[in-house]
Short mmCIF file of C-alpha atoms in Angstrom, two decimals:
data_model
loop_
_atom_site.label_atom_id
_atom_site.label_comp_id
_atom_site.label_asym_id
_atom_site.label_seq_id
_atom_site.Cartn_x
_atom_site.Cartn_y
_atom_site.Cartn_z
CA MET A 1 -3.19 11.35 -18.39
CA MET A 2 -2.14 8.02 -19.79
CA PRO A 3 1.20 6.48 -18.70
CA GLN A 4 4.25 7.78 -20.52
CA LEU A 5 7.10 5.68 -19.19
CA LEU A 6 7.27 2.20 -17.73
CA THR A 7 10.40 1.31 -15.81
CA VAL A 8 11.17 -2.32 -15.04
CA GLY A 9 14.25 -3.26 -13.05
CA VAL A 10 15.49 -6.68 -12.01
CA LYS A 11 18.49 -7.56 -9.91
CA ARG A 12 19.46 -11.19 -9.49
CA PRO A 13 22.00 -12.47 -6.96
CA ASP A 14 25.58 -11.74 -8.02
CA ARG A 15 24.43 -9.76 -11.01
CA ARG A 16 24.04 -6.07 -11.48
CA LEU A 17 20.73 -4.31 -11.71
CA VAL A 18 19.16 -4.41 -15.16
CA ARG A 19 16.77 -1.54 -15.70
CA VAL A 20 14.60 -1.15 -18.78
CA ARG A 21 12.67 2.00 -19.57
CA VAL A 22 9.76 1.52 -21.96
CA PRO A 23 8.15 4.57 -23.57
CA VAL A 24 4.48 3.64 -23.54
CA VAL A 25 3.11 5.76 -26.41
CA PRO A 26 5.48 4.44 -29.14
CA VAL A 27 4.90 0.86 -27.97
CA VAL A 28 1.13 1.35 -28.02
CA LEU A 29 1.38 2.79 -31.53
CA LEU A 30 3.52 -0.14 -32.60
CA LEU A 31 1.07 -2.63 -31.16
CA SER A 32 -2.03 -0.75 -32.30
CA PRO A 33 -3.16 -3.44 -34.80
CA VAL A 34 -3.03 -6.07 -32.06
CA LEU A 35 -4.78 -3.74 -29.62
CA LEU A 36 -7.50 -3.09 -32.18
CA LEU A 37 -8.09 -6.83 -32.53
CA ALA A 38 -8.18 -7.17 -28.73
CA LEU A 39 -10.72 -4.34 -28.60
CA VAL A 40 -12.98 -6.07 -31.12
CA ALA A 41 -12.66 -9.34 -29.19
CA GLY A 42 -13.57 -7.49 -25.99
CA VAL A 43 -16.67 -5.95 -27.58
CA VAL A 44 -17.81 -9.37 -28.84
CA ALA A 45 -17.18 -10.94 -25.41
CA GLY A 46 -19.14 -8.09 -23.80
CA HIS A 47 -22.13 -8.84 -26.02
CA VAL A 48 -21.92 -12.56 -25.28
CA TYR A 49 -21.75 -12.09 -21.50
CA HIS A 50 -24.20 -9.15 -21.37
CA VAL A 51 -21.67 -6.63 -20.16
CA ASP A 52 -22.13 -2.95 -20.95
CA THR A 53 -19.32 -2.52 -23.50
CA LEU A 54 -19.16 1.26 -23.34
CA ARG A 55 -19.00 1.22 -19.57
CA ALA A 56 -16.30 -1.45 -19.67
CA LEU A 57 -14.23 0.62 -22.09
CA ARG A 58 -14.68 3.73 -19.99
CA THR A 59 -13.63 1.86 -16.85
CA GLY A 60 -10.65 0.34 -18.64
CA TRP A 61 -9.53 3.76 -19.85
CA ARG A 62 -9.94 5.23 -16.33
CA ILE A 63 -7.77 2.43 -14.95
CA VAL A 64 -5.08 3.03 -17.58
CA CYS A 65 -5.14 6.78 -16.89
CA ALA A 66 -4.86 6.19 -13.13
CA LEU A 67 -1.73 4.06 -13.49
CA PRO A 68 0.92 6.85 -13.42
CA GLY A 69 2.47 7.06 -9.97
CA THR A 70 2.27 3.33 -9.35
CA ARG A 71 5.45 1.87 -7.97
CA PHE A 72 6.32 -1.64 -6.85
CA ASP A 73 9.74 -2.11 -5.35
CA ALA A 74 10.61 -5.38 -3.65
CA GLN A 75 13.82 -7.00 -2.49
CA PHE A 76 13.95 -10.51 -1.11
CA ASP A 77 17.27 -12.06 -0.24
CA ARG A 78 19.51 -10.66 -2.97
CA THR A 79 16.88 -10.47 -5.68
CA ALA A 80 15.18 -7.16 -6.34
CA VAL A 81 12.34 -6.16 -8.64
CA LEU A 82 11.20 -2.67 -9.49
CA VAL A 83 8.19 -1.65 -11.55
CA ALA A 84 7.37 2.03 -11.82
CA ILE A 85 4.88 3.78 -14.04
CA ARG A 86 5.10 7.47 -14.80
CA MET B 1 11.12 -14.63 2.23
CA SER B 2 12.12 -15.94 5.62
CA HIS B 3 9.50 -15.96 8.34
CA PRO B 4 9.53 -12.73 10.31
CA MET B 5 9.53 -14.54 13.65
CA SER B 6 12.52 -16.67 12.77
CA HIS B 7 15.03 -13.90 13.56
CA PRO B 8 14.52 -12.60 17.06
CA VAL B 9 17.16 -9.93 16.45
CA SER B 10 16.59 -6.49 17.80
CA ARG B 11 17.73 -3.67 15.55
CA PRO B 12 16.97 -0.03 15.05
CA VAL B 13 14.23 0.44 12.50
CA SER B 14 13.59 3.71 10.73
CA HIS B 15 9.92 4.65 11.11
CA PRO B 16 8.44 6.54 8.19
CA VAL B 17 5.10 7.01 9.93
CA SER B 18 3.92 8.07 13.33
CA HIS B 19 3.90 5.56 16.06
CA PRO B 20 1.01 5.23 18.54
CA THR B 21 3.06 2.79 20.60
CA ARG B 22 5.57 5.56 21.19
CA GLU B 23 3.02 7.61 23.12
CA VAL B 24 2.32 4.54 25.25
CA ALA B 25 6.06 4.06 25.72
CA MET B 26 6.43 7.68 26.77
CA SER B 27 3.64 7.36 29.32
CA GLU B 28 5.43 4.29 30.69
CA GLN B 29 8.70 6.23 30.89
CA ARG B 30 6.95 9.06 32.71
CA LYS B 31 5.57 6.51 35.19
CA ASP B 32 9.08 5.15 35.67
CA VAL B 33 10.36 8.64 36.45
CA LEU B 34 7.55 9.21 38.95
CA GLY B 35 8.26 5.81 40.46
CA LEU B 36 11.92 6.74 40.95
CA LEU B 37 10.79 9.99 42.54
CA ALA B 38 8.41 8.16 44.89
CA GLU B 39 11.18 5.75 45.87
CA GLY B 40 13.42 8.71 46.61
CA THR B 41 16.03 7.56 44.09
CA ILE B 42 15.93 10.92 42.31
CA SER B 43 15.09 14.42 43.49
CA VAL B 44 12.10 16.51 42.40
CA GLU B 45 14.38 18.66 40.18
CA GLU B 46 15.87 15.60 38.50
CA ALA B 47 12.39 14.16 37.90
CA GLU B 48 11.26 17.45 36.39
CA ARG B 49 14.29 17.56 34.10
CA LEU B 50 13.66 13.98 32.95
CA ILE B 51 9.99 14.65 32.23
CA VAL B 52 10.85 17.81 30.27
CA ALA B 53 13.40 15.81 28.28
CA LEU B 54 10.76 13.15 27.54
CA GLU B 55 8.28 15.80 26.38
CA ARG B 56 10.92 17.30 24.10
CA ALA B 57 11.62 13.90 22.60
CA GLN B 58 7.95 13.16 21.88
CA PRO B 59 7.19 15.66 19.07
CA ALA B 60 10.22 14.47 17.11
CA ALA B 61 9.14 10.88 17.54
CA SER B 62 5.54 11.41 16.52
CA ALA B 63 6.25 13.83 13.69
CA SER B 64 5.21 12.33 10.39
CA LEU B 65 1.60 11.34 9.86
CA ALA B 66 0.46 13.57 12.70
CA THR B 67 2.13 16.52 10.98
CA ARG B 68 1.26 15.35 7.48
CA PRO B 69 -0.34 18.24 5.64
CA LYS B 70 -4.06 17.77 5.70
CA GLY B 71 -5.61 17.28 2.31
CA ARG B 72 -6.66 14.54 0.04
CA ALA B 73 -4.27 11.62 0.10
CA LYS B 74 -3.07 10.55 -3.34
CA TYR B 75 -1.33 7.26 -2.73
CA LEU B 76 -1.78 4.09 -0.74
CA ARG B 77 1.61 2.99 0.55
CA VAL B 78 2.69 -0.41 1.80
CA VAL B 79 6.15 -0.40 3.33
CA MET B 80 7.68 -3.50 4.80
CA GLU B 81 11.16 -4.33 5.96
CA PHE B 82 12.34 -7.50 7.63
CA LEU B 83 15.80 -8.70 8.44
CA GLY B 84 16.53 -11.56 6.05
CA GLU B 85 19.36 -14.06 5.82
CA GLY B 86 21.82 -11.54 4.44
CA GLU B 87 20.36 -8.27 3.29
CA ALA B 88 17.04 -6.99 4.60
CA ASP B 89 13.87 -8.06 2.78
CA ARG B 90 12.07 -4.95 1.65
CA LEU B 91 8.75 -4.16 0.03
CA ASN B 92 7.77 -0.68 -1.02
CA VAL B 93 4.48 -0.34 -2.90
CA ARG B 94 2.77 2.86 -3.94
CA VAL B 95 -0.67 2.65 -5.51
CA PRO B 96 -2.54 5.77 -6.61
CA LEU B 97 -5.90 5.96 -4.85
CA GLN B 98 -7.31 7.04 -8.21
CA LEU B 99 -6.45 3.57 -9.47
CA LEU B 100 -8.44 2.00 -6.64
CA ARG B 101 -11.36 4.32 -7.38
CA ALA B 102 -11.26 3.28 -11.04
CA GLY B 103 -10.82 -0.36 -10.06
CA VAL B 104 -13.97 -0.48 -7.95
CA GLN B 105 -15.94 0.45 -11.07
CA LEU B 106 -15.09 -3.02 -12.33
CA ALA B 107 -17.53 -4.41 -9.76
CA ALA B 108 -20.36 -2.98 -11.85
CA LEU B 109 -19.17 -4.89 -14.89
CA VAL B 110 -19.47 -8.36 -13.40
CA PRO B 111 -22.37 -10.11 -15.18
CA PRO B 112 -25.41 -10.75 -12.92
CA ARG B 113 -25.23 -14.48 -13.69
CA ALA B 114 -21.66 -14.60 -12.37
CA LEU B 115 -22.71 -12.74 -9.22
CA GLU B 116 -25.50 -15.23 -8.60
CA ARG B 117 -23.09 -18.13 -8.92
CA ALA B 118 -20.60 -16.41 -6.63
CA ASN B 119 -23.38 -15.78 -4.08
CA ALA B 120 -24.35 -19.46 -4.15
CA GLU B 121 -20.73 -20.49 -3.56
CA LEU B 122 -20.38 -17.98 -0.72
CA VAL B 123 -23.54 -19.28 0.97
CA ARG B 124 -22.27 -22.83 0.59
CA SER B 125 -18.97 -21.77 2.23
CA GLY B 126 -20.82 -20.22 5.15
CA VAL B 127 -20.30 -16.61 4.08
CA PRO B 128 -23.80 -15.34 3.25
CA ILE B 129 -22.84 -12.12 1.49
CA ASP B 130 -25.07 -10.88 -1.30
CA LEU B 131 -22.68 -9.52 -3.92
CA THR B 132 -25.56 -8.17 -6.02
CA GLN B 133 -26.06 -5.56 -3.28
CA LEU B 134 -22.47 -4.39 -3.63
CA ARG B 135 -22.53 -1.08 -5.50
CA PRO B 136 -19.50 0.84 -6.82
CA GLU B 137 -20.70 3.82 -4.74
CA HIS B 138 -20.24 1.76 -1.56
CA LEU B 139 -16.74 0.71 -2.58
CA GLU B 140 -15.89 4.28 -3.56
CA ALA B 141 -16.95 5.47 -0.11
CA LEU B 142 -14.63 2.83 1.31
CA VAL B 143 -11.73 4.10 -0.80
CA GLU B 144 -12.54 7.71 0.14
CA HIS B 145 -12.00 6.88 3.80
CA LEU B 146 -8.82 4.92 3.21
CA ASP B 147 -6.66 8.00 3.72
CA GLU B 148 -7.36 7.85 7.44
CA THR B 149 -6.30 4.23 7.66
CA ILE B 150 -2.99 3.34 9.24
CA VAL B 151 -1.91 -0.23 9.81
CA GLU B 152 1.32 -0.70 11.69
CA LEU B 153 2.93 -3.96 12.62
CA ASP B 154 6.17 -3.88 14.57
CA MET B 155 8.17 -7.00 15.21
CA SER B 156 11.57 -7.63 16.66
CA ASP B 157 13.13 -7.98 13.23
CA GLY B 158 11.14 -5.58 11.12
CA TYR B 159 7.97 -3.67 10.50
CA LEU B 160 5.00 -3.36 8.17
CA ARG B 161 3.15 -0.12 7.51
CA VAL B 162 0.07 0.51 5.40
CA PHE B 163 -0.94 4.15 5.13
CA CYS B 164 -1.97 6.88 2.72
CA GLU B 165 0.01 9.96 1.79
#
């Protein structure tokens, strides 16, 4: 299943935690023209560098679908960063 | 991040995973008890009570990965905590193993010409590895066996754990 929600949180010293939740599907729909162009560019690059385009797309899609559950949470000194994909 | 060795401060650290060093520590404690018994410092009954108490303490200490329900692990976890200048420096990463499995498929997409150039550079650097022989199946097998991997690093001011859950 493709990611549904991306959560990004940043806390800087002496500031409160800022957390942004990004719904992935609406953003992908919004950026679909750009993504389509990127897809075409990727296919052309695949042909130029002799890369199996279908396999590359399949692998890319598998990676995107495997992203949910990823979490990166780090705090160094008084700065904290959180990235979570659901 | 400050260097882990720069703060030789001892502090209690919560251990989310099992601890092989604890079994060694327990064996040492048992030896200490037997040593005290041999010296005549404690009686046989006292030694027995101490050993029973140590055995009771062990399952609680080693409960975690040892008692983790068997089955296919889903995530690779990296947990790190070190005492920093003020607050503790922490790192908590969770990567789905499925993502690693999908990622290794990328190896098959590297153009042969790029692999040849990489091989030449590796040979020149004294690392004669033939990357053209690296197949996604091999990497997948590596990922499959990751769930049995545990890396633990304990220091006076923190710890690092890499494990699967």
